[in-house]
CSV table of C-alpha atoms in Angstrom, one decimal:
chain,number,residue,atom,x,y,z
A,197,ASP,CA,0.0,-0.2,-0.3
A,198,ALA,CA,1.1,3.5,-0.6
A,199,GLY,CA,2.0,5.5,2.5
A,200,ILE,CA,4.6,6.5,4.9
A,201,THR,CA,6.3,3.9,7.0
A,202,GLN,CA,9.0,4.2,9.8
A,203,SER,CA,10.8,1.5,11.4
A,204,PRO,CA,11.3,0.4,14.1
A,205,ARG,CA,8.2,1.1,15.9
A,206,TYR,CA,9.7,0.7,19.0
A,207,LYS,CA,13.4,1.1,20.2
A,208,ILE,CA,15.3,0.5,23.6
A,209,THR,CA,19.1,1.6,23.6
A,210,GLU,CA,21.6,2.9,26.0
A,211,THR,CA,23.2,6.3,26.1
A,212,GLY,CA,26.3,6.6,23.8
A,213,ARG,CA,24.9,4.2,21.1
A,214,GLN,CA,24.5,4.9,17.7
A,215,VAL,CA,20.9,4.4,16.6
A,216,THR,CA,19.1,5.2,13.2
A,217,LEU,CA,15.5,5.5,12.7
A,218,MET,CA,14.0,4.9,9.1
A,219,CYS,CA,11.5,6.4,7.2
A,220,HIS,CA,10.3,5.0,3.7
A,221,GLN,CA,7.6,6.9,1.4
A,222,THR,CA,6.0,5.4,-1.9
A,223,TRP,CA,4.3,8.9,-2.8
A,224,SER,CA,7.4,10.5,-4.5
A,225,HIS,CA,6.8,13.5,-2.6
A,226,SER,CA,9.8,15.8,-2.7
A,227,TYR,CA,9.4,17.0,1.1
A,228,MET,CA,10.1,15.1,4.1
A,229,PHE,CA,10.7,15.7,7.5
A,230,TRP,CA,11.7,14.5,10.8
A,231,TYR,CA,9.9,15.5,14.4
A,232,ARG,CA,10.0,14.8,17.7
A,233,GLN,CA,7.2,14.9,20.1
A,234,ASP,CA,7.5,15.3,23.7
A,235,LEU,CA,5.0,16.2,26.5
A,236,GLY,CA,4.9,19.9,27.2
A,237,HIS,CA,6.7,20.5,23.7
A,238,GLY,CA,4.3,19.4,21.2
A,239,LEU,CA,5.9,18.6,17.7
A,240,ARG,CA,9.3,20.0,17.1
A,241,LEU,CA,11.0,19.9,13.8
A,242,ILE,CA,14.6,18.0,13.7
A,243,TYR,CA,15.6,18.2,9.9
A,244,TYR,CA,13.6,18.3,6.5
A,245,SER,CA,14.6,17.5,3.3
A,246,ALA,CA,13.3,19.5,0.1
A,247,ALA,CA,14.5,16.8,-2.4
A,248,ALA,CA,17.0,14.1,-2.4
A,249,ASP,CA,20.5,15.7,-1.2
A,250,ILE,CA,18.9,18.7,0.3
A,251,THR,CA,18.6,18.9,4.1
A,252,ASP,CA,17.6,21.5,6.4
A,253,LYS,CA,18.0,22.2,10.1
A,254,GLY,CA,14.7,22.4,12.0
A,255,GLU,CA,14.1,23.8,15.3
A,256,VAL,CA,15.9,20.9,17.3
A,257,PRO,CA,18.7,19.6,15.2
A,258,ASP,CA,21.4,19.1,17.5
A,259,GLY,CA,22.8,15.4,18.0
A,260,TYR,CA,20.9,14.2,14.9
A,261,VAL,CA,22.2,13.8,11.4
A,262,VAL,CA,19.8,13.0,8.4
A,263,SER,CA,20.7,11.9,4.6
A,264,ARG,CA,18.4,11.5,1.8
A,265,SER,CA,20.3,9.7,-1.2
A,266,LYS,CA,17.1,8.7,-2.6
A,267,THR,CA,13.9,10.8,-2.8
A,268,GLU,CA,11.7,7.6,-1.0
A,269,ASN,CA,14.2,7.6,2.3
A,270,PHE,CA,15.1,9.7,4.9
A,271,PRO,CA,16.9,7.9,7.6
A,272,LEU,CA,17.6,10.0,11.1
A,273,THR,CA,20.5,8.9,13.0
A,274,LEU,CA,21.5,9.7,16.9
A,275,GLU,CA,25.2,9.6,16.6
A,276,SER,CA,25.8,9.1,20.3
A,277,ALA,CA,22.1,8.8,22.1
A,278,THR,CA,21.4,10.9,25.3
A,279,ARG,CA,18.7,10.4,27.5
A,280,SER,CA,17.2,13.7,26.6
A,281,GLN,CA,16.9,12.4,23.0
A,282,THR,CA,14.1,9.8,24.5
A,283,SER,CA,11.0,10.7,22.8
A,284,VAL,CA,8.5,9.8,19.8
A,285,TYR,CA,10.2,10.4,16.2
A,286,PHE,CA,7.6,10.9,13.7
A,287,CYS,CA,8.6,11.3,10.0
A,288,ALA,CA,6.3,13.1,7.6
A,289,SER,CA,6.0,13.7,3.6
A,290,SER,CA,4.4,16.5,1.5
A,291,ASP,CA,3.1,16.9,-1.8
A,292,LEU,CA,2.9,20.5,-1.2
A,293,ARG,CA,5.2,23.0,-2.5
A,294,THR,CA,6.4,24.4,0.7
A,295,PRO,CA,7.9,22.4,3.6
A,296,GLN,CA,4.2,21.9,5.3
A,297,PRO,CA,3.6,18.2,6.2
A,298,GLN,CA,0.7,16.6,5.2
A,299,HIS,CA,1.4,12.9,5.5
A,300,PHE,CA,2.5,11.1,9.1
A,301,GLY,CA,4.0,7.9,9.7
A,302,ASP,CA,2.9,6.1,12.8
A,303,GLY,CA,5.9,7.1,14.9
A,304,THR,CA,8.7,5.3,16.7
A,305,ARG,CA,8.9,5.0,20.3
A,306,LEU,CA,12.7,5.6,21.2
A,307,SER,CA,13.8,5.0,24.9
A,308,ILE,CA,17.1,5.8,25.9
A,309,LEU,CA,18.5,4.2,29.2
B,35,GLU,CA,10.3,34.2,19.7
B,36,ASP,CA,7.7,32.6,17.4
B,37,LYS,CA,4.9,30.9,19.1
B,38,VAL,CA,1.8,28.8,19.0
B,39,VAL,CA,-0.7,28.8,21.7
B,40,GLN,CA,-3.7,26.4,21.6
B,41,SER,CA,-6.7,26.7,24.1
B,42,PRO,CA,-8.0,25.3,26.1
B,43,LEU,CA,-5.6,22.6,27.0
B,44,SER,CA,-8.2,19.8,27.4
B,45,LEU,CA,-12.2,19.7,27.0
B,46,VAL,CA,-14.9,17.0,27.9
B,47,VAL,CA,-17.9,17.3,26.0
B,48,HIS,CA,-20.9,15.0,25.1
B,49,GLU,CA,-21.9,13.5,22.1
B,50,GLY,CA,-23.7,15.8,20.0
B,51,ASP,CA,-22.4,19.1,21.4
B,52,THR,CA,-20.6,21.9,19.6
B,53,VAL,CA,-16.9,23.0,20.0
B,54,THR,CA,-15.0,25.4,19.1
B,55,LEU,CA,-11.0,24.9,19.6
B,56,ASN,CA,-8.4,27.9,19.6
B,57,CYS,CA,-4.9,28.4,18.2
B,58,SER,CA,-3.3,32.0,18.6
B,59,TYR,CA,-0.2,32.7,17.0
B,60,GLU,CA,2.9,35.2,17.1
B,61,VAL,CA,5.2,34.4,14.3
B,62,THR,CA,7.2,36.6,12.0
B,63,ASN,CA,6.6,36.1,8.1
B,64,PHE,CA,3.4,34.1,8.2
B,65,ARG,CA,2.4,32.3,5.3
B,66,SER,CA,-0.2,29.5,6.7
B,67,LEU,CA,-1.7,27.9,9.4
B,68,LEU,CA,-2.6,24.2,9.8
B,69,TRP,CA,-4.7,21.7,11.6
B,70,TYR,CA,-4.0,18.4,12.6
B,71,LYS,CA,-6.2,15.6,14.4
B,72,GLN,CA,-3.7,13.0,16.4
B,73,GLU,CA,-5.5,10.1,17.8
B,74,LYS,CA,-3.1,7.1,19.2
B,75,LYS,CA,-0.9,7.4,16.4
B,76,ALA,CA,0.0,9.9,13.8
B,77,PRO,CA,-1.3,13.5,13.1
B,78,THR,CA,-3.7,13.4,10.1
B,79,PHE,CA,-3.8,16.6,8.1
B,80,LEU,CA,-7.3,18.5,8.1
B,81,PHE,CA,-6.9,22.1,6.7
B,82,MET,CA,-4.5,24.3,5.5
B,83,LEU,CA,-5.5,28.1,5.9
B,84,THR,CA,-3.9,30.9,4.1
B,85,SER,CA,-6.4,34.0,3.8
B,86,SER,CA,-8.6,35.6,6.4
B,87,GLY,CA,-12.0,35.1,6.9
B,88,ILE,CA,-12.6,32.2,4.2
B,89,GLU,CA,-14.1,29.1,6.0
B,90,LYS,CA,-12.7,25.8,5.1
B,91,LYS,CA,-15.1,23.0,5.7
B,92,SER,CA,-15.1,19.3,5.7
B,93,GLY,CA,-18.2,17.6,7.0
B,94,ARG,CA,-18.9,18.6,10.3
B,95,LEU,CA,-15.2,20.3,10.8
B,96,SER,CA,-14.6,23.7,9.7
B,97,SER,CA,-12.3,26.5,10.6
B,98,ILE,CA,-11.5,30.0,9.8
B,99,LEU,CA,-8.4,32.6,10.1
B,100,ASP,CA,-8.0,35.9,11.5
B,101,LYS,CA,-4.9,37.4,10.3
B,102,LYS,CA,-5.3,40.6,11.9
B,103,GLU,CA,-6.1,39.3,15.7
B,104,LEU,CA,-3.6,36.6,15.0
B,105,PHE,CA,-5.6,33.5,15.6
B,106,SER,CA,-7.8,30.4,14.0
B,107,ILE,CA,-10.8,28.5,15.7
B,108,LEU,CA,-11.8,24.7,14.6
B,109,ASN,CA,-15.4,24.0,15.3
B,110,ILE,CA,-16.9,20.5,15.3
B,111,THR,CA,-20.3,20.3,15.0
B,112,ALA,CA,-22.8,17.4,16.4
B,113,THR,CA,-19.6,15.7,18.1
B,114,GLN,CA,-19.2,12.1,18.0
B,115,THR,CA,-17.0,9.8,20.1
B,116,GLY,CA,-15.0,9.2,17.4
B,117,ASP,CA,-13.9,13.0,17.3
B,118,SER,CA,-11.8,12.5,20.6
B,119,ALA,CA,-8.5,13.1,19.8
B,120,VAL,CA,-5.7,15.9,20.4
B,121,TYR,CA,-6.0,18.7,17.9
B,122,LEU,CA,-3.0,20.1,17.1
B,123,CYS,CA,-2.5,23.5,15.3
B,124,ALA,CA,0.9,24.5,13.3
B,125,VAL,CA,1.7,28.0,11.9
B,126,TYR,CA,4.3,27.9,8.9
B,127,ASN,CA,6.7,31.2,8.0
B,128,ASN,CA,9.3,30.8,5.3
B,129,ASN,CA,11.4,29.1,7.4
B,130,ASP,CA,9.7,26.7,9.8
B,131,MET,CA,6.9,25.4,11.2
B,132,ARG,CA,5.6,25.7,14.8
B,133,PHE,CA,3.2,23.8,16.5
B,134,GLY,CA,1.0,24.2,19.4
B,135,ALA,CA,1.0,22.0,22.3
B,136,GLY,CA,-2.4,20.4,21.2
B,137,THR,CA,-6.1,20.5,23.0
B,138,ARG,CA,-6.9,17.1,24.0
B,139,LEU,CA,-11.0,16.7,22.9
B,140,THR,CA,-12.7,14.0,24.9
B,141,VAL,CA,-16.1,13.1,23.7
B,142,LYS,CA,-18.1,11.1,26.0
B,143,PRO,CA,-21.2,8.9,24.7
């Protein structure tokens, strides 16, 4: 089915480990996004991408790395996980001509011990 | 600093009631305001508003934007238990998109 899928759905890891969250969309949307959602903060943009090989920082990019070698994939890597990065991470995509997310994945719940 | 404030934070109503959710904002270079519904998982896009005074409508949901007073409202008429969710408002300027903390709506049978 067409859509946007995230993996894994749940992840538990330890501080200092590298973690990669995957995001795949089948619509060929130009824009893709990564958000984190925490109580009291709502959704905050980490990074977004306007097209393959084009990425930009969002509101809270520190400690995260993204890449977009193919239009359909937009992985998010935590290079050295910290407890403050425990959160629910949402990937999103958009076929609008501006970076406004339309379609969200089901999220990855990441716990860092 | 840009900010988006939603009110109320939570709301409990009974089926059949009409509710109004509020979103006020202070952002530079405003471009658009978006509403989403979030149930257990992913937010679902509802509306995008760019012009003042033009109502967007989808079934029992409607929304309008006031760019002079810097707010938007989301109305839900004849509420159903399936409307129970967190409703998110987000404002986009040229560089960034800021989300409010959301309004948690609970509709009781």
